[in-house]
């Protein structure tokens, strides 16, 4: 398994380098050769990488180690709608180079290669790829997906990040050529759904502002995920308190003030999300005037 982890690390280093520079950069050739060498050490007749829920599985064995490189590969596969990659014997260095270039690109999916097969997955139900067409886009629908993901959360059960990645991808796709951010905001129709709608609106405003500052690609996506999850701690606050329309008493107010710690603690235990997420959740802890408290 160490050889497989080394391959993943070398692959993601090459992908990051290609994203920052290009395949024409002087270091690309050396990095690609290292990826190829690591692959040759790791494979027999084939080498398979799969994404199952939030887990990375290599040659039918879950990969728990690998740190940021493992997490980056998971995120990149998820963003591109890739569920499985199978590399067969006979793969050439040229194919690996093209695979690295395609994996570094922001567009969804991968091309066909003679010795590399890829399988696509829909972010929500496992069938097909993410639909980013504006014909099917609706801010209300994206908020609905967010609600479904949040309602399934407990301290013992992790967030299913694939649905949240889909929400971010579709919002980013909808931003293209659009200068009016207000059309993407959802009004609060029912106070009981405020948490989900607020999370979606904060994500929209954060990503839109980041994009106007020139931020794009992976960092823009990470900002969207962090914004969606900034109030995760409220998922562990009593619904009676969240839905209360009158003034909170002292005990209720103290419980509400604890939600940044609860959210940051929960998110910090997840190894498949951007490190911006627990920071954004914990940032809610800083003192605010009472009339500004959530």
mmCIF file of C-alpha atoms in Angstrom:
data_model
loop_
_atom_site.group_PDB
_atom_site.id
_atom_site.type_symbol
_atom_site.label_atom_id
_atom_site.label_comp_id
_atom_site.label_asym_id
_atom_site.label_seq_id
_atom_site.Cartn_x
_atom_site.Cartn_y
_atom_site.Cartn_z
ATOM 1 C CA UNK A 1 0.000 0.000 0.000
ATOM 2 C CA UNK A 2 2.962 2.321 0.578
ATOM 3 C CA UNK A 3 3.781 2.105 -3.137
ATOM 4 C CA UNK A 4 0.207 3.071 -4.016
ATOM 5 C CA UNK A 5 0.377 6.044 -1.626
ATOM 6 C CA UNK A 6 3.660 7.117 -3.215
ATOM 7 C CA UNK A 7 2.005 6.967 -6.637
ATOM 8 C CA UNK A 8 -0.931 9.109 -5.442
ATOM 9 C CA UNK A 9 1.453 11.654 -3.913
ATOM 10 C CA UNK A 10 3.598 11.916 -7.040
ATOM 11 C CA UNK A 11 0.469 12.125 -9.213
ATOM 12 C CA UNK A 12 -1.027 15.010 -7.233
ATOM 13 C CA UNK A 13 2.293 16.885 -7.149
ATOM 14 C CA UNK A 14 2.428 16.632 -10.940
ATOM 15 C CA UNK A 15 -1.226 17.662 -11.285
ATOM 16 C CA UNK A 16 -0.746 20.686 -9.006
ATOM 17 C CA UNK A 17 2.364 21.723 -10.923
ATOM 18 C CA UNK A 18 0.514 21.443 -14.231
ATOM 19 C CA UNK A 19 -2.395 23.484 -12.828
ATOM 20 C CA UNK A 20 -0.096 26.260 -11.654
ATOM 21 C CA UNK A 21 2.100 26.348 -14.738
ATOM 22 C CA UNK A 22 1.522 24.114 -17.791
ATOM 23 C CA UNK A 23 2.738 20.950 -19.455
ATOM 24 C CA UNK A 24 5.364 23.103 -21.157
ATOM 25 C CA UNK A 25 7.034 23.933 -17.829
ATOM 26 C CA UNK A 26 10.535 22.478 -17.515
ATOM 27 C CA UNK A 27 9.620 20.453 -14.398
ATOM 28 C CA UNK A 28 6.592 18.736 -15.933
ATOM 29 C CA UNK A 29 8.547 16.079 -17.827
ATOM 30 C CA UNK A 30 10.514 15.010 -14.743
ATOM 31 C CA UNK A 31 7.393 14.914 -12.555
ATOM 32 C CA UNK A 32 5.479 12.850 -15.139
ATOM 33 C CA UNK A 33 8.361 10.374 -15.375
ATOM 34 C CA UNK A 34 8.309 9.992 -11.600
ATOM 35 C CA UNK A 35 4.551 9.309 -11.676
ATOM 36 C CA UNK A 36 5.111 6.692 -14.359
ATOM 37 C CA UNK A 37 7.939 5.063 -12.370
ATOM 38 C CA UNK A 38 5.790 4.937 -9.205
ATOM 39 C CA UNK A 39 2.950 3.397 -11.209
ATOM 40 C CA UNK A 40 5.208 0.696 -12.652
ATOM 41 C CA UNK A 41 6.319 -0.209 -9.128
ATOM 42 C CA UNK A 42 2.714 -0.415 -7.896
ATOM 43 C CA UNK A 43 0.899 -2.341 -10.606
ATOM 44 C CA UNK A 44 0.880 -5.890 -11.902
ATOM 45 C CA UNK A 45 -1.676 -6.372 -14.666
ATOM 46 C CA UNK A 46 -3.748 -3.338 -13.677
ATOM 47 C CA UNK A 47 -4.032 -0.462 -11.180
ATOM 48 C CA UNK A 48 -7.475 0.648 -10.024
ATOM 49 C CA UNK A 49 -8.593 3.733 -8.106
ATOM 50 C CA UNK A 50 -12.212 4.082 -6.962
ATOM 51 C CA UNK A 51 -14.188 6.645 -4.996
ATOM 52 C CA UNK A 52 -16.820 5.066 -2.756
ATOM 53 C CA UNK A 53 -18.804 7.654 -0.824
ATOM 54 C CA UNK A 54 -16.017 9.676 0.841
ATOM 55 C CA UNK A 55 -13.386 6.938 0.695
ATOM 56 C CA UNK A 56 -10.528 6.342 -1.736
ATOM 57 C CA UNK A 57 -10.059 2.680 -2.654
ATOM 58 C CA UNK A 58 -6.933 1.480 -4.474
ATOM 59 C CA UNK A 59 -6.861 -2.079 -5.834
ATOM 60 C CA UNK A 60 -9.845 -2.966 -3.624
ATOM 61 C CA UNK A 61 -8.127 -1.678 -0.456
ATOM 62 C CA UNK A 62 -9.299 1.525 1.299
ATOM 63 C CA UNK A 63 -6.547 4.141 1.560
ATOM 64 C CA UNK A 64 -6.585 5.840 4.967
ATOM 65 C CA UNK A 65 -3.150 7.450 4.723
ATOM 66 C CA UNK A 66 -1.792 9.907 2.198
ATOM 67 C CA UNK A 67 -2.692 13.172 3.898
ATOM 68 C CA UNK A 68 -3.360 16.182 1.694
ATOM 69 C CA UNK A 69 -2.494 14.337 -1.525
ATOM 70 C CA UNK A 70 -5.167 11.706 -0.850
ATOM 71 C CA UNK A 71 -7.678 14.419 -0.001
ATOM 72 C CA UNK A 72 -6.774 16.424 -3.114
ATOM 73 C CA UNK A 73 -7.255 13.391 -5.362
ATOM 74 C CA UNK A 74 -10.645 12.666 -3.785
ATOM 75 C CA UNK A 75 -11.763 16.256 -4.314
ATOM 76 C CA UNK A 76 -10.521 16.368 -7.897
ATOM 77 C CA UNK A 77 -12.226 13.079 -8.820
ATOM 78 C CA UNK A 78 -15.447 14.222 -7.164
ATOM 79 C CA UNK A 79 -15.366 17.581 -8.940
ATOM 80 C CA UNK A 80 -14.866 15.921 -12.300
ATOM 81 C CA UNK A 81 -17.584 13.330 -11.679
ATOM 82 C CA UNK A 82 -15.103 10.440 -11.758
ATOM 83 C CA UNK A 83 -15.877 7.326 -9.748
ATOM 84 C CA UNK A 84 -13.258 4.927 -11.081
ATOM 85 C CA UNK A 85 -9.948 4.886 -12.960
ATOM 86 C CA UNK A 86 -8.408 1.647 -14.188
ATOM 87 C CA UNK A 87 -4.909 1.655 -15.668
ATOM 88 C CA UNK A 88 -3.977 -1.524 -17.503
ATOM 89 C CA UNK A 89 -0.632 -3.093 -18.399
ATOM 90 C CA UNK A 90 0.982 -1.556 -21.446
ATOM 91 C CA UNK A 91 0.175 2.032 -20.486
ATOM 92 C CA UNK A 92 2.724 4.443 -21.946
ATOM 93 C CA UNK A 93 4.465 7.479 -20.500
ATOM 94 C CA UNK A 94 2.671 9.600 -23.112
ATOM 95 C CA UNK A 95 -0.720 8.398 -21.819
ATOM 96 C CA UNK A 96 0.251 9.204 -18.236
ATOM 97 C CA UNK A 97 1.372 12.685 -19.291
ATOM 98 C CA UNK A 98 -1.966 13.326 -21.005
ATOM 99 C CA UNK A 99 -3.838 11.894 -18.002
ATOM 100 C CA UNK A 100 -2.031 14.358 -15.716
ATOM 101 C CA UNK A 101 -2.835 17.277 -18.030
ATOM 102 C CA UNK A 102 -6.516 16.311 -18.253
ATOM 103 C CA UNK A 103 -6.775 15.755 -14.504
ATOM 104 C CA UNK A 104 -5.340 19.223 -13.886
ATOM 105 C CA UNK A 105 -7.894 20.907 -16.179
ATOM 106 C CA UNK A 106 -10.997 22.518 -14.648
ATOM 107 C CA UNK A 107 -13.446 20.945 -17.108
ATOM 108 C CA UNK A 108 -15.424 17.915 -15.974
ATOM 109 C CA UNK A 109 -14.686 14.369 -17.121
ATOM 110 C CA UNK A 110 -11.661 12.844 -18.816
ATOM 111 C CA UNK A 111 -10.973 11.770 -22.389
ATOM 112 C CA UNK A 112 -10.532 8.176 -23.573
ATOM 113 C CA UNK A 113 -7.060 6.599 -23.449
ATOM 114 C CA UNK A 114 -5.859 3.249 -24.875
ATOM 115 C CA UNK A 115 -4.859 1.840 -21.469
ATOM 116 C CA UNK A 116 -6.718 4.072 -19.016
ATOM 117 C CA UNK A 117 -10.435 3.548 -18.474
ATOM 118 C CA UNK A 118 -12.546 5.959 -16.452
ATOM 119 C CA UNK A 119 -16.028 5.646 -14.990
ATOM 120 C CA UNK A 120 -18.254 8.636 -14.282
ATOM 121 C CA UNK A 121 -20.710 9.073 -11.463
ATOM 122 C CA UNK A 122 -23.472 11.524 -10.710
ATOM 123 C CA UNK A 123 -22.604 13.382 -7.518
ATOM 124 C CA UNK A 124 -25.979 12.609 -5.951
ATOM 125 C CA UNK A 125 -27.102 9.202 -7.111
ATOM 126 C CA UNK A 126 -24.223 7.428 -8.792
ATOM 127 C CA UNK A 127 -25.527 7.551 -12.364
ATOM 128 C CA UNK A 128 -23.874 9.815 -14.964
ATOM 129 C CA UNK A 129 -21.981 13.102 -14.476
ATOM 130 C CA UNK A 130 -22.832 16.460 -12.921
ATOM 131 C CA UNK A 131 -25.255 18.421 -15.070
ATOM 132 C CA UNK A 132 -23.976 22.009 -15.207
ATOM 133 C CA UNK A 133 -26.353 23.297 -17.873
ATOM 134 C CA UNK A 134 -28.304 26.435 -16.972
ATOM 135 C CA UNK A 135 -31.480 24.854 -18.341
ATOM 136 C CA UNK A 136 -31.687 22.636 -15.250
ATOM 137 C CA UNK A 137 -30.236 25.110 -12.728
ATOM 138 C CA UNK A 138 -32.384 26.413 -9.881
ATOM 139 C CA UNK A 139 -31.135 28.012 -6.634
ATOM 140 C CA UNK A 140 -34.114 26.455 -4.835
ATOM 141 C CA UNK A 141 -33.101 22.975 -6.051
ATOM 142 C CA UNK A 142 -29.538 23.482 -4.846
ATOM 143 C CA UNK A 143 -30.832 24.567 -1.427
ATOM 144 C CA UNK A 144 -32.966 21.409 -1.352
ATOM 145 C CA UNK A 145 -29.865 19.245 -1.899
ATOM 146 C CA UNK A 146 -28.139 21.117 0.895
ATOM 147 C CA UNK A 147 -31.068 20.489 3.231
ATOM 148 C CA UNK A 148 -31.029 16.746 2.500
ATOM 149 C CA UNK A 149 -27.306 16.537 3.263
ATOM 150 C CA UNK A 150 -27.567 18.541 6.474
ATOM 151 C CA UNK A 151 -30.586 16.671 7.830
ATOM 152 C CA UNK A 152 -28.684 13.371 7.658
ATOM 153 C CA UNK A 153 -25.852 14.614 9.892
ATOM 154 C CA UNK A 154 -25.166 13.386 13.428
ATOM 155 C CA UNK A 155 -22.006 13.469 15.530
ATOM 156 C CA UNK A 156 -21.441 9.840 14.515
ATOM 157 C CA UNK A 157 -22.319 10.248 10.832
ATOM 158 C CA UNK A 158 -20.194 12.264 8.414
ATOM 159 C CA UNK A 159 -21.549 14.709 5.894
ATOM 160 C CA UNK A 160 -21.885 13.231 2.432
ATOM 161 C CA UNK A 161 -19.637 15.739 0.712
ATOM 162 C CA UNK A 162 -20.406 14.664 -2.849
ATOM 163 C CA UNK A 163 -23.784 16.440 -2.811
ATOM 164 C CA UNK A 164 -22.190 19.635 -1.474
ATOM 165 C CA UNK A 165 -19.500 19.501 -4.159
ATOM 166 C CA UNK A 166 -22.281 19.298 -6.742
ATOM 167 C CA UNK A 167 -24.005 22.381 -5.329
ATOM 168 C CA UNK A 168 -20.759 24.382 -5.532
ATOM 169 C CA UNK A 169 -19.921 23.161 -9.045
ATOM 170 C CA UNK A 170 -23.366 24.099 -10.342
ATOM 171 C CA UNK A 171 -23.304 27.565 -8.768
ATOM 172 C CA UNK A 172 -19.857 28.251 -10.231
ATOM 173 C CA UNK A 173 -21.053 27.127 -13.661
ATOM 174 C CA UNK A 174 -24.095 29.410 -13.352
ATOM 175 C CA UNK A 175 -21.897 32.419 -12.502
ATOM 176 C CA UNK A 176 -20.266 32.427 -15.934
ATOM 177 C CA UNK A 177 -21.254 35.562 -17.831
ATOM 178 C CA UNK A 178 -23.608 36.689 -15.058
ATOM 179 C CA UNK A 179 -23.049 39.987 -13.227
ATOM 180 C CA UNK A 180 -26.194 40.068 -11.097
ATOM 181 C CA UNK A 181 -25.600 38.018 -7.971
ATOM 182 C CA UNK A 182 -29.116 38.734 -6.675
ATOM 183 C CA UNK A 183 -30.678 36.246 -9.095
ATOM 184 C CA UNK A 184 -28.864 33.415 -7.293
ATOM 185 C CA UNK A 185 -30.070 34.296 -3.784
ATOM 186 C CA UNK A 186 -32.975 32.400 -2.234
ATOM 187 C CA UNK A 187 -35.610 34.166 -0.115
ATOM 188 C CA UNK A 188 -36.503 32.683 3.270
ATOM 189 C CA UNK A 189 -40.011 31.295 2.754
ATOM 190 C CA UNK A 190 -40.167 29.257 5.956
ATOM 191 C CA UNK A 191 -38.234 30.186 9.111
ATOM 192 C CA UNK A 192 -37.578 26.484 9.816
ATOM 193 C CA UNK A 193 -35.454 26.356 6.651
ATOM 194 C CA UNK A 194 -33.449 29.484 7.459
ATOM 195 C CA UNK A 195 -30.220 27.583 8.244
ATOM 196 C CA UNK A 196 -30.102 25.882 4.809
ATOM 197 C CA UNK A 197 -31.091 28.972 2.825
ATOM 198 C CA UNK A 198 -28.669 31.160 4.779
ATOM 199 C CA UNK A 199 -25.825 28.686 4.102
ATOM 200 C CA UNK A 200 -26.577 28.670 0.362
ATOM 201 C CA UNK A 201 -26.799 32.480 0.205
ATOM 202 C CA UNK A 202 -23.540 32.949 2.107
ATOM 203 C CA UNK A 203 -21.854 30.518 -0.304
ATOM 204 C CA UNK A 204 -23.228 32.395 -3.326
ATOM 205 C CA UNK A 205 -22.071 35.785 -2.024
ATOM 206 C CA UNK A 206 -18.664 34.456 -0.971
ATOM 207 C CA UNK A 207 -17.960 32.717 -4.290
ATOM 208 C CA UNK A 208 -19.261 35.622 -6.340
ATOM 209 C CA UNK A 209 -17.044 38.081 -4.465
ATOM 210 C CA UNK A 210 -14.039 35.736 -4.697
ATOM 211 C CA UNK A 211 -14.553 35.365 -8.427
ATOM 212 C CA UNK A 212 -14.634 39.154 -8.932
ATOM 213 C CA UNK A 213 -11.260 39.269 -7.139
ATOM 214 C CA UNK A 214 -9.814 36.860 -9.701
ATOM 215 C CA UNK A 215 -9.985 33.715 -7.579
ATOM 216 C CA UNK A 216 -10.830 30.610 -9.583
ATOM 217 C CA UNK A 217 -10.564 26.832 -9.861
ATOM 218 C CA UNK A 218 -9.727 24.863 -6.697
ATOM 219 C CA UNK A 219 -9.523 27.800 -4.279
ATOM 220 C CA UNK A 220 -12.879 29.152 -5.476
ATOM 221 C CA UNK A 221 -14.415 25.727 -4.967
ATOM 222 C CA UNK A 222 -12.904 25.440 -1.476
ATOM 223 C CA UNK A 223 -14.293 28.859 -0.555
ATOM 224 C CA UNK A 224 -17.738 27.693 -1.671
ATOM 225 C CA UNK A 225 -17.532 24.528 0.441
ATOM 226 C CA UNK A 226 -16.307 26.463 3.498
ATOM 227 C CA UNK A 227 -19.106 29.008 3.106
ATOM 228 C CA UNK A 228 -21.749 26.278 2.819
ATOM 229 C CA UNK A 229 -20.461 24.723 6.050
ATOM 230 C CA UNK A 230 -19.785 27.859 8.107
ATOM 231 C CA UNK A 231 -22.866 27.227 10.280
ATOM 232 C CA UNK A 232 -22.464 23.432 10.562
ATOM 233 C CA UNK A 233 -22.491 23.729 14.349
ATOM 234 C CA UNK A 234 -26.153 24.735 14.238
ATOM 235 C CA UNK A 235 -26.969 21.190 13.120
ATOM 236 C CA UNK A 236 -26.185 20.147 16.699
ATOM 237 C CA UNK A 237 -28.291 22.849 18.339
ATOM 238 C CA UNK A 238 -31.828 22.034 19.482
ATOM 239 C CA UNK A 239 -34.358 22.635 16.729
ATOM 240 C CA UNK A 240 -36.611 24.314 19.293
ATOM 241 C CA UNK A 241 -33.924 26.952 19.806
ATOM 242 C CA UNK A 242 -33.199 27.387 16.109
ATOM 243 C CA UNK A 243 -36.878 27.803 15.253
ATOM 244 C CA UNK A 244 -37.794 29.976 18.223
ATOM 245 C CA UNK A 245 -39.246 33.277 16.986
ATOM 246 C CA UNK A 246 -39.049 35.126 20.278
ATOM 247 C CA UNK A 247 -36.045 36.190 22.318
ATOM 248 C CA UNK A 248 -33.772 33.395 23.561
ATOM 249 C CA UNK A 249 -33.405 32.985 27.334
ATOM 250 C CA UNK A 250 -29.913 32.898 28.880
ATOM 251 C CA UNK A 251 -29.526 29.103 28.666
ATOM 252 C CA UNK A 252 -30.717 29.010 25.071
ATOM 253 C CA UNK A 253 -28.453 31.889 24.130
ATOM 254 C CA UNK A 254 -25.434 30.171 25.709
ATOM 255 C CA UNK A 255 -26.190 26.984 23.781
ATOM 256 C CA UNK A 256 -26.479 28.937 20.544
ATOM 257 C CA UNK A 257 -23.160 30.688 21.168
ATOM 258 C CA UNK A 258 -21.487 27.264 21.334
ATOM 259 C CA UNK A 259 -22.288 26.366 17.721
ATOM 260 C CA UNK A 260 -18.959 27.633 16.250
ATOM 261 C CA UNK A 261 -17.013 25.246 18.505
ATOM 262 C CA UNK A 262 -19.345 22.348 17.691
ATOM 263 C CA UNK A 263 -19.065 23.010 13.967
ATOM 264 C CA UNK A 264 -15.285 23.427 13.923
ATOM 265 C CA UNK A 265 -14.780 20.301 16.028
ATOM 266 C CA UNK A 266 -17.021 18.223 13.750
ATOM 267 C CA UNK A 267 -15.430 19.474 10.508
ATOM 268 C CA UNK A 268 -11.863 19.166 11.820
ATOM 269 C CA UNK A 269 -12.381 15.407 12.163
ATOM 270 C CA UNK A 270 -13.175 15.069 8.455
ATOM 271 C CA UNK A 271 -10.161 14.459 6.225
ATOM 272 C CA UNK A 272 -11.933 14.884 2.885
ATOM 273 C CA UNK A 273 -12.787 18.584 3.063
ATOM 274 C CA UNK A 274 -10.859 21.815 2.646
ATOM 275 C CA UNK A 275 -9.105 23.077 5.784
ATOM 276 C CA UNK A 276 -10.918 26.363 5.195
ATOM 277 C CA UNK A 277 -14.155 24.740 6.423
ATOM 278 C CA UNK A 278 -13.354 24.316 10.152
ATOM 279 C CA UNK A 279 -11.665 27.731 10.111
ATOM 280 C CA UNK A 280 -14.780 29.358 8.666
ATOM 281 C CA UNK A 281 -16.964 27.596 11.240
ATOM 282 C CA UNK A 282 -14.720 28.540 14.168
ATOM 283 C CA UNK A 283 -14.408 32.142 12.990
ATOM 284 C CA UNK A 284 -18.021 32.561 14.138
ATOM 285 C CA UNK A 285 -16.743 32.403 17.725
ATOM 286 C CA UNK A 286 -15.275 35.897 17.827
ATOM 287 C CA UNK A 287 -17.277 38.288 20.020
ATOM 288 C CA UNK A 288 -20.095 40.176 18.319
ATOM 289 C CA UNK A 289 -22.613 42.661 19.640
ATOM 290 C CA UNK A 290 -25.704 40.823 20.868
ATOM 291 C CA UNK A 291 -27.858 42.231 18.064
ATOM 292 C CA UNK A 292 -25.451 40.717 15.509
ATOM 293 C CA UNK A 293 -25.286 37.230 17.011
ATOM 294 C CA UNK A 294 -26.837 34.511 14.782
#
